[in-house]
Coordinates of C-alpha atoms and ligand atoms in Angstrom, one line a residue:
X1 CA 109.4 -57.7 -25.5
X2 CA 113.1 -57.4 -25.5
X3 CA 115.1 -54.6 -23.5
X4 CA 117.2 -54.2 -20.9
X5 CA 114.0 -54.5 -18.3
X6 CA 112.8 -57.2 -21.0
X7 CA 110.2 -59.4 -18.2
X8 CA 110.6 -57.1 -15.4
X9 CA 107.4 -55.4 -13.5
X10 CA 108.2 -51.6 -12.6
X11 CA 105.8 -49.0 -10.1
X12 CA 106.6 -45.8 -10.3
X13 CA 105.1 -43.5 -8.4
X14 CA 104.9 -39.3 -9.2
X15 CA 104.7 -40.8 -12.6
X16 CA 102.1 -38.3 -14.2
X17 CA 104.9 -35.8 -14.9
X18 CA 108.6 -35.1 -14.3
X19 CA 111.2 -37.4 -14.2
X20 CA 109.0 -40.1 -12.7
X21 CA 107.1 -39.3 -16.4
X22 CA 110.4 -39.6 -18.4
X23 CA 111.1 -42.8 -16.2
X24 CA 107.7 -44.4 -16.6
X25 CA 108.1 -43.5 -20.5
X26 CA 111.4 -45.2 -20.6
X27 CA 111.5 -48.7 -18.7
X28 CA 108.5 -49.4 -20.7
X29 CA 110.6 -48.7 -23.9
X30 CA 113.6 -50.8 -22.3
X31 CA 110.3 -54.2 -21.7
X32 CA 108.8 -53.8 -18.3
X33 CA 105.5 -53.7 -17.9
X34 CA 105.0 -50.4 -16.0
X35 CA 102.2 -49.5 -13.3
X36 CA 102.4 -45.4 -13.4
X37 CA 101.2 -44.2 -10.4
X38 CA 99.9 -40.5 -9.0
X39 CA 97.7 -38.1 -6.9
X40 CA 96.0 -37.5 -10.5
X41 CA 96.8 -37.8 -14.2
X42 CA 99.0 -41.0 -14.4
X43 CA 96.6 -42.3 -17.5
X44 CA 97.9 -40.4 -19.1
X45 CA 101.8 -41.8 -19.2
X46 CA 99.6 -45.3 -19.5
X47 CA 98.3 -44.2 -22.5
X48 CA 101.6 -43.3 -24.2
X49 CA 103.1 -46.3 -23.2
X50 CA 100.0 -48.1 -24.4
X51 CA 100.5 -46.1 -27.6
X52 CA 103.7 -47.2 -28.1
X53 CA 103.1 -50.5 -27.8
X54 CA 104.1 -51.1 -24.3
X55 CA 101.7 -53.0 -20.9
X56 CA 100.8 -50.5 -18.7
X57 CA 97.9 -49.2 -16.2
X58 CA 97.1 -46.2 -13.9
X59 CA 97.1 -46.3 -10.3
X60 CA 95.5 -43.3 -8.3
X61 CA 97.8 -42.7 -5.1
X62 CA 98.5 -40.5 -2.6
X63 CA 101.9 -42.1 -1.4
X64 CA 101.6 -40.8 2.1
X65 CA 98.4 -43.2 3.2
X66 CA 99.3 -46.5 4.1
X67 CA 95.9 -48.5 2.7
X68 CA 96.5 -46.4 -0.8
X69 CA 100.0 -47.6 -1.2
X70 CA 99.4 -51.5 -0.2
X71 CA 96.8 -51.3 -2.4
X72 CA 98.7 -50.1 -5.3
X73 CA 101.2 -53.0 -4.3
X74 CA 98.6 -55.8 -4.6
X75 CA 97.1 -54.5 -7.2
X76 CA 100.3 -54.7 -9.5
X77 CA 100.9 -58.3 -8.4
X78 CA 97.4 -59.4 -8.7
X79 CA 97.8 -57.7 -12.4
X80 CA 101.2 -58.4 -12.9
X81 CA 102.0 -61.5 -10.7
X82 CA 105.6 -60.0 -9.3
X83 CA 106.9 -57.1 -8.4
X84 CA 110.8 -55.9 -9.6
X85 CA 111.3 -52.8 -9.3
X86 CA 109.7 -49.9 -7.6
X87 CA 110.9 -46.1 -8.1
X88 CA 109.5 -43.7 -5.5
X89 CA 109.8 -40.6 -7.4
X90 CA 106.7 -38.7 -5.9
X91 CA 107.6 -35.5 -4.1
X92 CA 107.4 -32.0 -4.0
X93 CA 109.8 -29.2 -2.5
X94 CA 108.9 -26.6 0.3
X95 CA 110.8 -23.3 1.2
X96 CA 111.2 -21.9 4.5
X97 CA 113.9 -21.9 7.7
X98 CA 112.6 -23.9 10.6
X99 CA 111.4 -20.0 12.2
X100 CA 109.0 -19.7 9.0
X101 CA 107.9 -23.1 8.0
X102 CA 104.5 -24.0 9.8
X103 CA 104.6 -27.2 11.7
X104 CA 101.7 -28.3 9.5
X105 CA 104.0 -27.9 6.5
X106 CA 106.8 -30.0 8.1
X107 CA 104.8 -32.0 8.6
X108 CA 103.4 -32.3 5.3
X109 CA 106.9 -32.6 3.4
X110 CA 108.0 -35.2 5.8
X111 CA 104.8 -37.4 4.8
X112 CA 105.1 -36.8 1.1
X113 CA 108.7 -37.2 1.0
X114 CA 110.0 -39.2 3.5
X115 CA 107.5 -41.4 5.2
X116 CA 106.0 -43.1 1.3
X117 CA 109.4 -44.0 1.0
X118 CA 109.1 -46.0 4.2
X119 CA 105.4 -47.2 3.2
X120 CA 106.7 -48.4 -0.4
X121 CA 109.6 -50.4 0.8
X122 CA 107.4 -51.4 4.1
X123 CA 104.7 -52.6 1.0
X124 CA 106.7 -53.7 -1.6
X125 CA 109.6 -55.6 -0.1
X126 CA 107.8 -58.8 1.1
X127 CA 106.9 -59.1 -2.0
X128 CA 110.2 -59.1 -3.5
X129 CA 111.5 -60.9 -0.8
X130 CA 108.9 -63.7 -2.0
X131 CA 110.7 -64.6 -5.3
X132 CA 114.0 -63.3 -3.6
X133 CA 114.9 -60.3 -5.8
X134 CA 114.2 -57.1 -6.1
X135 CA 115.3 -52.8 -6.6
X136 CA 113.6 -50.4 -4.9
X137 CA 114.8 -46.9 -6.3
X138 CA 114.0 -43.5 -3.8
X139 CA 114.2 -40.0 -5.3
X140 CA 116.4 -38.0 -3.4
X141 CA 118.3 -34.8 -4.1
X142 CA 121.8 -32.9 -4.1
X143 CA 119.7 -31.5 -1.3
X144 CA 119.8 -34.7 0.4
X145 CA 123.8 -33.9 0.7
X146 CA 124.4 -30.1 0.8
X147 CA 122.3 -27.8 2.9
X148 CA 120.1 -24.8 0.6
X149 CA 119.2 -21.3 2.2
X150 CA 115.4 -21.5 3.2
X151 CA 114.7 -25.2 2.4
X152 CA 115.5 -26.4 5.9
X153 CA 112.0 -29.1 5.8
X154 CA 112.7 -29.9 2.2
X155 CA 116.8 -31.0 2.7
X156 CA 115.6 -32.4 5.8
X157 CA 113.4 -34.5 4.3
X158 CA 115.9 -35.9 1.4
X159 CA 119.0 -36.3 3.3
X160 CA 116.5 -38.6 5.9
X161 CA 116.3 -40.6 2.2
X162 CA 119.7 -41.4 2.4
X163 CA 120.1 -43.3 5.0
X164 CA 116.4 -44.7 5.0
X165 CA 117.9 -46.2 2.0
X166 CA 121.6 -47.1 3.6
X167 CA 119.9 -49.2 6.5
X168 CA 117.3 -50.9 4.2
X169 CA 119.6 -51.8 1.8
X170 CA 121.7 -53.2 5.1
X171 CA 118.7 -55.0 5.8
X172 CA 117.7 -56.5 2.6
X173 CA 120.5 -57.5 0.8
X174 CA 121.0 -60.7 2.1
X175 CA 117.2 -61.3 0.7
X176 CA 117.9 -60.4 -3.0
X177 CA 116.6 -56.6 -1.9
X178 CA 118.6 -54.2 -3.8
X179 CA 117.8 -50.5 -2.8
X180 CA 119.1 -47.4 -4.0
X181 CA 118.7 -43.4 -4.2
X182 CA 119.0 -40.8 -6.4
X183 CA 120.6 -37.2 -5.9
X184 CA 120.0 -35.2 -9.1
X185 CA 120.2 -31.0 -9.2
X186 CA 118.1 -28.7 -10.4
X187 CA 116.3 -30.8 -13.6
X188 CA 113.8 -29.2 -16.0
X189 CA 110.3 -30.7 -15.3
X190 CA 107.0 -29.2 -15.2
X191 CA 107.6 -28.5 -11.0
X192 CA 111.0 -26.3 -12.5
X193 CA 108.8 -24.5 -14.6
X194 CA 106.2 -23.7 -12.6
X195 CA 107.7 -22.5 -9.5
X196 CA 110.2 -19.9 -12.7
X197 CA 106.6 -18.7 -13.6
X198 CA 106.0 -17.0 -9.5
X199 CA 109.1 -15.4 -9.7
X200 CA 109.3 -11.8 -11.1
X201 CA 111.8 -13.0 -13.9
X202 CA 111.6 -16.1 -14.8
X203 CA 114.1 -16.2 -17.3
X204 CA 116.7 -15.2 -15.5
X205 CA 116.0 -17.9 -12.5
X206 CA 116.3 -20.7 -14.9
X207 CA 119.4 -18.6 -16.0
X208 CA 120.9 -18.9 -12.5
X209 CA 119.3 -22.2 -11.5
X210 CA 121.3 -23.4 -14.5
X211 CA 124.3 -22.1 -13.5
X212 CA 124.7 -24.0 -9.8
X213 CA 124.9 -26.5 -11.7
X214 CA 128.5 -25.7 -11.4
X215 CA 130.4 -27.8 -14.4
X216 CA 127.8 -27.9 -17.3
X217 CA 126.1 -24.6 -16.4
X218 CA 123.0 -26.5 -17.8
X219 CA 119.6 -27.8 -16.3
X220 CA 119.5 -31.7 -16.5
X221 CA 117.0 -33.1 -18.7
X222 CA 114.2 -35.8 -16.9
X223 CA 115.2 -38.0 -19.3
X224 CA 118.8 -38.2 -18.2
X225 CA 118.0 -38.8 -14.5
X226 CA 115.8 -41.6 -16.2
X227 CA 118.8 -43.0 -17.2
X228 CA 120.2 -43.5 -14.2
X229 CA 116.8 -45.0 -12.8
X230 CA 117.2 -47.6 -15.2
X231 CA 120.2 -48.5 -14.6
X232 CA 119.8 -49.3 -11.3
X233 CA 116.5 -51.1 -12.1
X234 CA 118.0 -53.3 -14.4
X235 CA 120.3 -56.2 -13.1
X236 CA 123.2 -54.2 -14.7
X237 CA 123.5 -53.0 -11.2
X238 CA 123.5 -56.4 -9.4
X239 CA 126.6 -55.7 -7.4
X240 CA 124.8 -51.8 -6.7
X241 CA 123.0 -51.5 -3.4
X242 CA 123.0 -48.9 -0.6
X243 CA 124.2 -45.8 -2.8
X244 CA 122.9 -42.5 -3.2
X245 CA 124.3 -41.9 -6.9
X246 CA 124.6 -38.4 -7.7
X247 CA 123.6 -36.7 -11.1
X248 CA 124.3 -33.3 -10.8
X249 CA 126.2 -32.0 -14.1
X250 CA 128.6 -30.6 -11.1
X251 CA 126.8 -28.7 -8.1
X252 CA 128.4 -30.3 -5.9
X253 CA 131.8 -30.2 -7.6
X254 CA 132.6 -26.6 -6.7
Ligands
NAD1 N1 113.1 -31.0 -10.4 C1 114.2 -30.9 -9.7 O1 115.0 -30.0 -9.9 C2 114.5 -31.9 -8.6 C3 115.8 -32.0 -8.2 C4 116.1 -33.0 -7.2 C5 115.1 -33.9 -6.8 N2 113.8 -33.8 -7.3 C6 112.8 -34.7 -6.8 O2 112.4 -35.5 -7.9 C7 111.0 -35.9 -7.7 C8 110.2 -35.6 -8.9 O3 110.2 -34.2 -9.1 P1 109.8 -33.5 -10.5 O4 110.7 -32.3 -10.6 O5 109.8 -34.5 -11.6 O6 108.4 -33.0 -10.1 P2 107.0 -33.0 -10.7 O7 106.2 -32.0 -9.9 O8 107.1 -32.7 -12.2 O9 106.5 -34.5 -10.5 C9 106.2 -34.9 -9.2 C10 105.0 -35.8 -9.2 O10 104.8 -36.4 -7.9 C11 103.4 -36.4 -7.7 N3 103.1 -36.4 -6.2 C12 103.3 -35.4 -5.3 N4 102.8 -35.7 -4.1 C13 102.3 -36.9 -4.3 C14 101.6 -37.8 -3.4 N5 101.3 -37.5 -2.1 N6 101.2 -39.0 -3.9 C15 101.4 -39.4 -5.1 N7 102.0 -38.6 -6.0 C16 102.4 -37.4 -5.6 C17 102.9 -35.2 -8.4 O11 101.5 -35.3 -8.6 C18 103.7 -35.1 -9.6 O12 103.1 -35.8 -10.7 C19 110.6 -35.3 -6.4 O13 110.8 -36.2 -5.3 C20 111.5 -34.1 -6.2 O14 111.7 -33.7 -4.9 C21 113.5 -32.8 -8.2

């Protein structure tokens, strides 16, 4: 299969919906071979990528339990034989200031957020560092760089991403390791939607969700922050490492 990822073997994980989805969908379309991987649901991404003519298989995870994620490691490489790229992508967002967050919800958005981006790269990097290259992609946010009101766990837990990624891209390098984050805004996926649906107007908070995002006035698209992911999976990025690259459509431009 020819593409820009033409050869390459791609986990993504959080890819039953989302941008991990639009991801998943993509860098089979650009020739890896992808393993999607979620709490529930990834078959079905397999099955559009199957559908489109593209290798792919379902892994059942929950990215915060070490066994689940080595297992969803050696499972692509005794499938696959290699490992290229991996995109952490599972998360989920918590509200609260650190009087009203329960410690058992801390707690829970550190694990999901923050400590399966340590067990990927803890998982996946030997065996990149066994054939000596490698890109390991972490989903941050904007809120990884500029503090929200009442999201104190949740922009804790993102800008800890950053420099998780900084020092093991410090570490790696000389190995072959790339690693990289990503910082998007507020980007229409099913999460987006969702949460619009609890509030007493929806319409108007995608209305004003849109319009933080200071420049375009516009939600992002999954399949623009797929983009990016792509980018820095393929080796159009070989001199990239150690960034947190920002799509944003301007937030953090005002
Ligand atoms: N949507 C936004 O505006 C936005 C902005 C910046 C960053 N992000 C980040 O992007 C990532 C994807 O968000 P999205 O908006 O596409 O959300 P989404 O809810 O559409 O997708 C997230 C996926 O992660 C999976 N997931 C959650 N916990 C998991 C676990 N413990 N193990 C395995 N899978 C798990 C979910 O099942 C879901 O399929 C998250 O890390 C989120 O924090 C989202």
């Amino acid at each position: 299969m020819s593409g820009r990822l033409a050869g390459k073997v791609a986990v993504i994980t959080g890819a039953a919906s989302g941008m991990g989805r639009a991801s998943a969908l993509l860098f089979a379309k650009e020739g890896a071979k992808v393993v999607a991987a979620d709490l529930a649901n990834a078959g079905k991404t397999t099955d559009e990528i199957q559908k489109g003519g593209g290798q792919s298989f379902a892994v059942k995870v929950d990215v915060t339990r070490a066994q689940e994620v080595k297992a969803m490691v050696d499972s692509t490489v005794e499938r696959y034989g290699r490992l290229d790229v991996l995109f952490c992508c599972a998360g989920r967002v918590s509200f609260g200031n650190v009087v009203t967050v329960s410690e058992e919800e801390w707690d829970n958005v550190m694990d999901t957020n923050l400590k399966s981006m340590f067990l990927c790269a803890k998982y996946a990097i030997p065996k990149m560092v066994e054939r000596g290259v490698g890109s390991l992609i972490n989903m941050s946010s904007v809120s990884g760089l500029v503090a929200g009101v009442d999201e104190a766990a949740y922009d804790a837990s993102k800008a800890g991403i950053i420099l998780l990624t900084k020092a093991t891209a410090l570490d790696f390098g000389p190995k072959g390791v790339r690693v990289n984050c990503i910082c998007p805004s507020s980007t229409d996926t099913p999460y987006l939607r969702n949460y619009a649906k609890l509030t007493p107007d929806p319409k108007k908070f995608l209305d004003e969700t849109a319009n933080q995002n200071a420049a375009l006035k516009r939600l992002i698209q999954p399949e623009e922050v797929a983009q990016m992911a792509l980018y820095l999976a393929s080796d159009e990025s070989s001199a990239v490492t150690g960034t947190a690259m920002v799509i944003d459509a301007g937030y953090t431009a005002l």
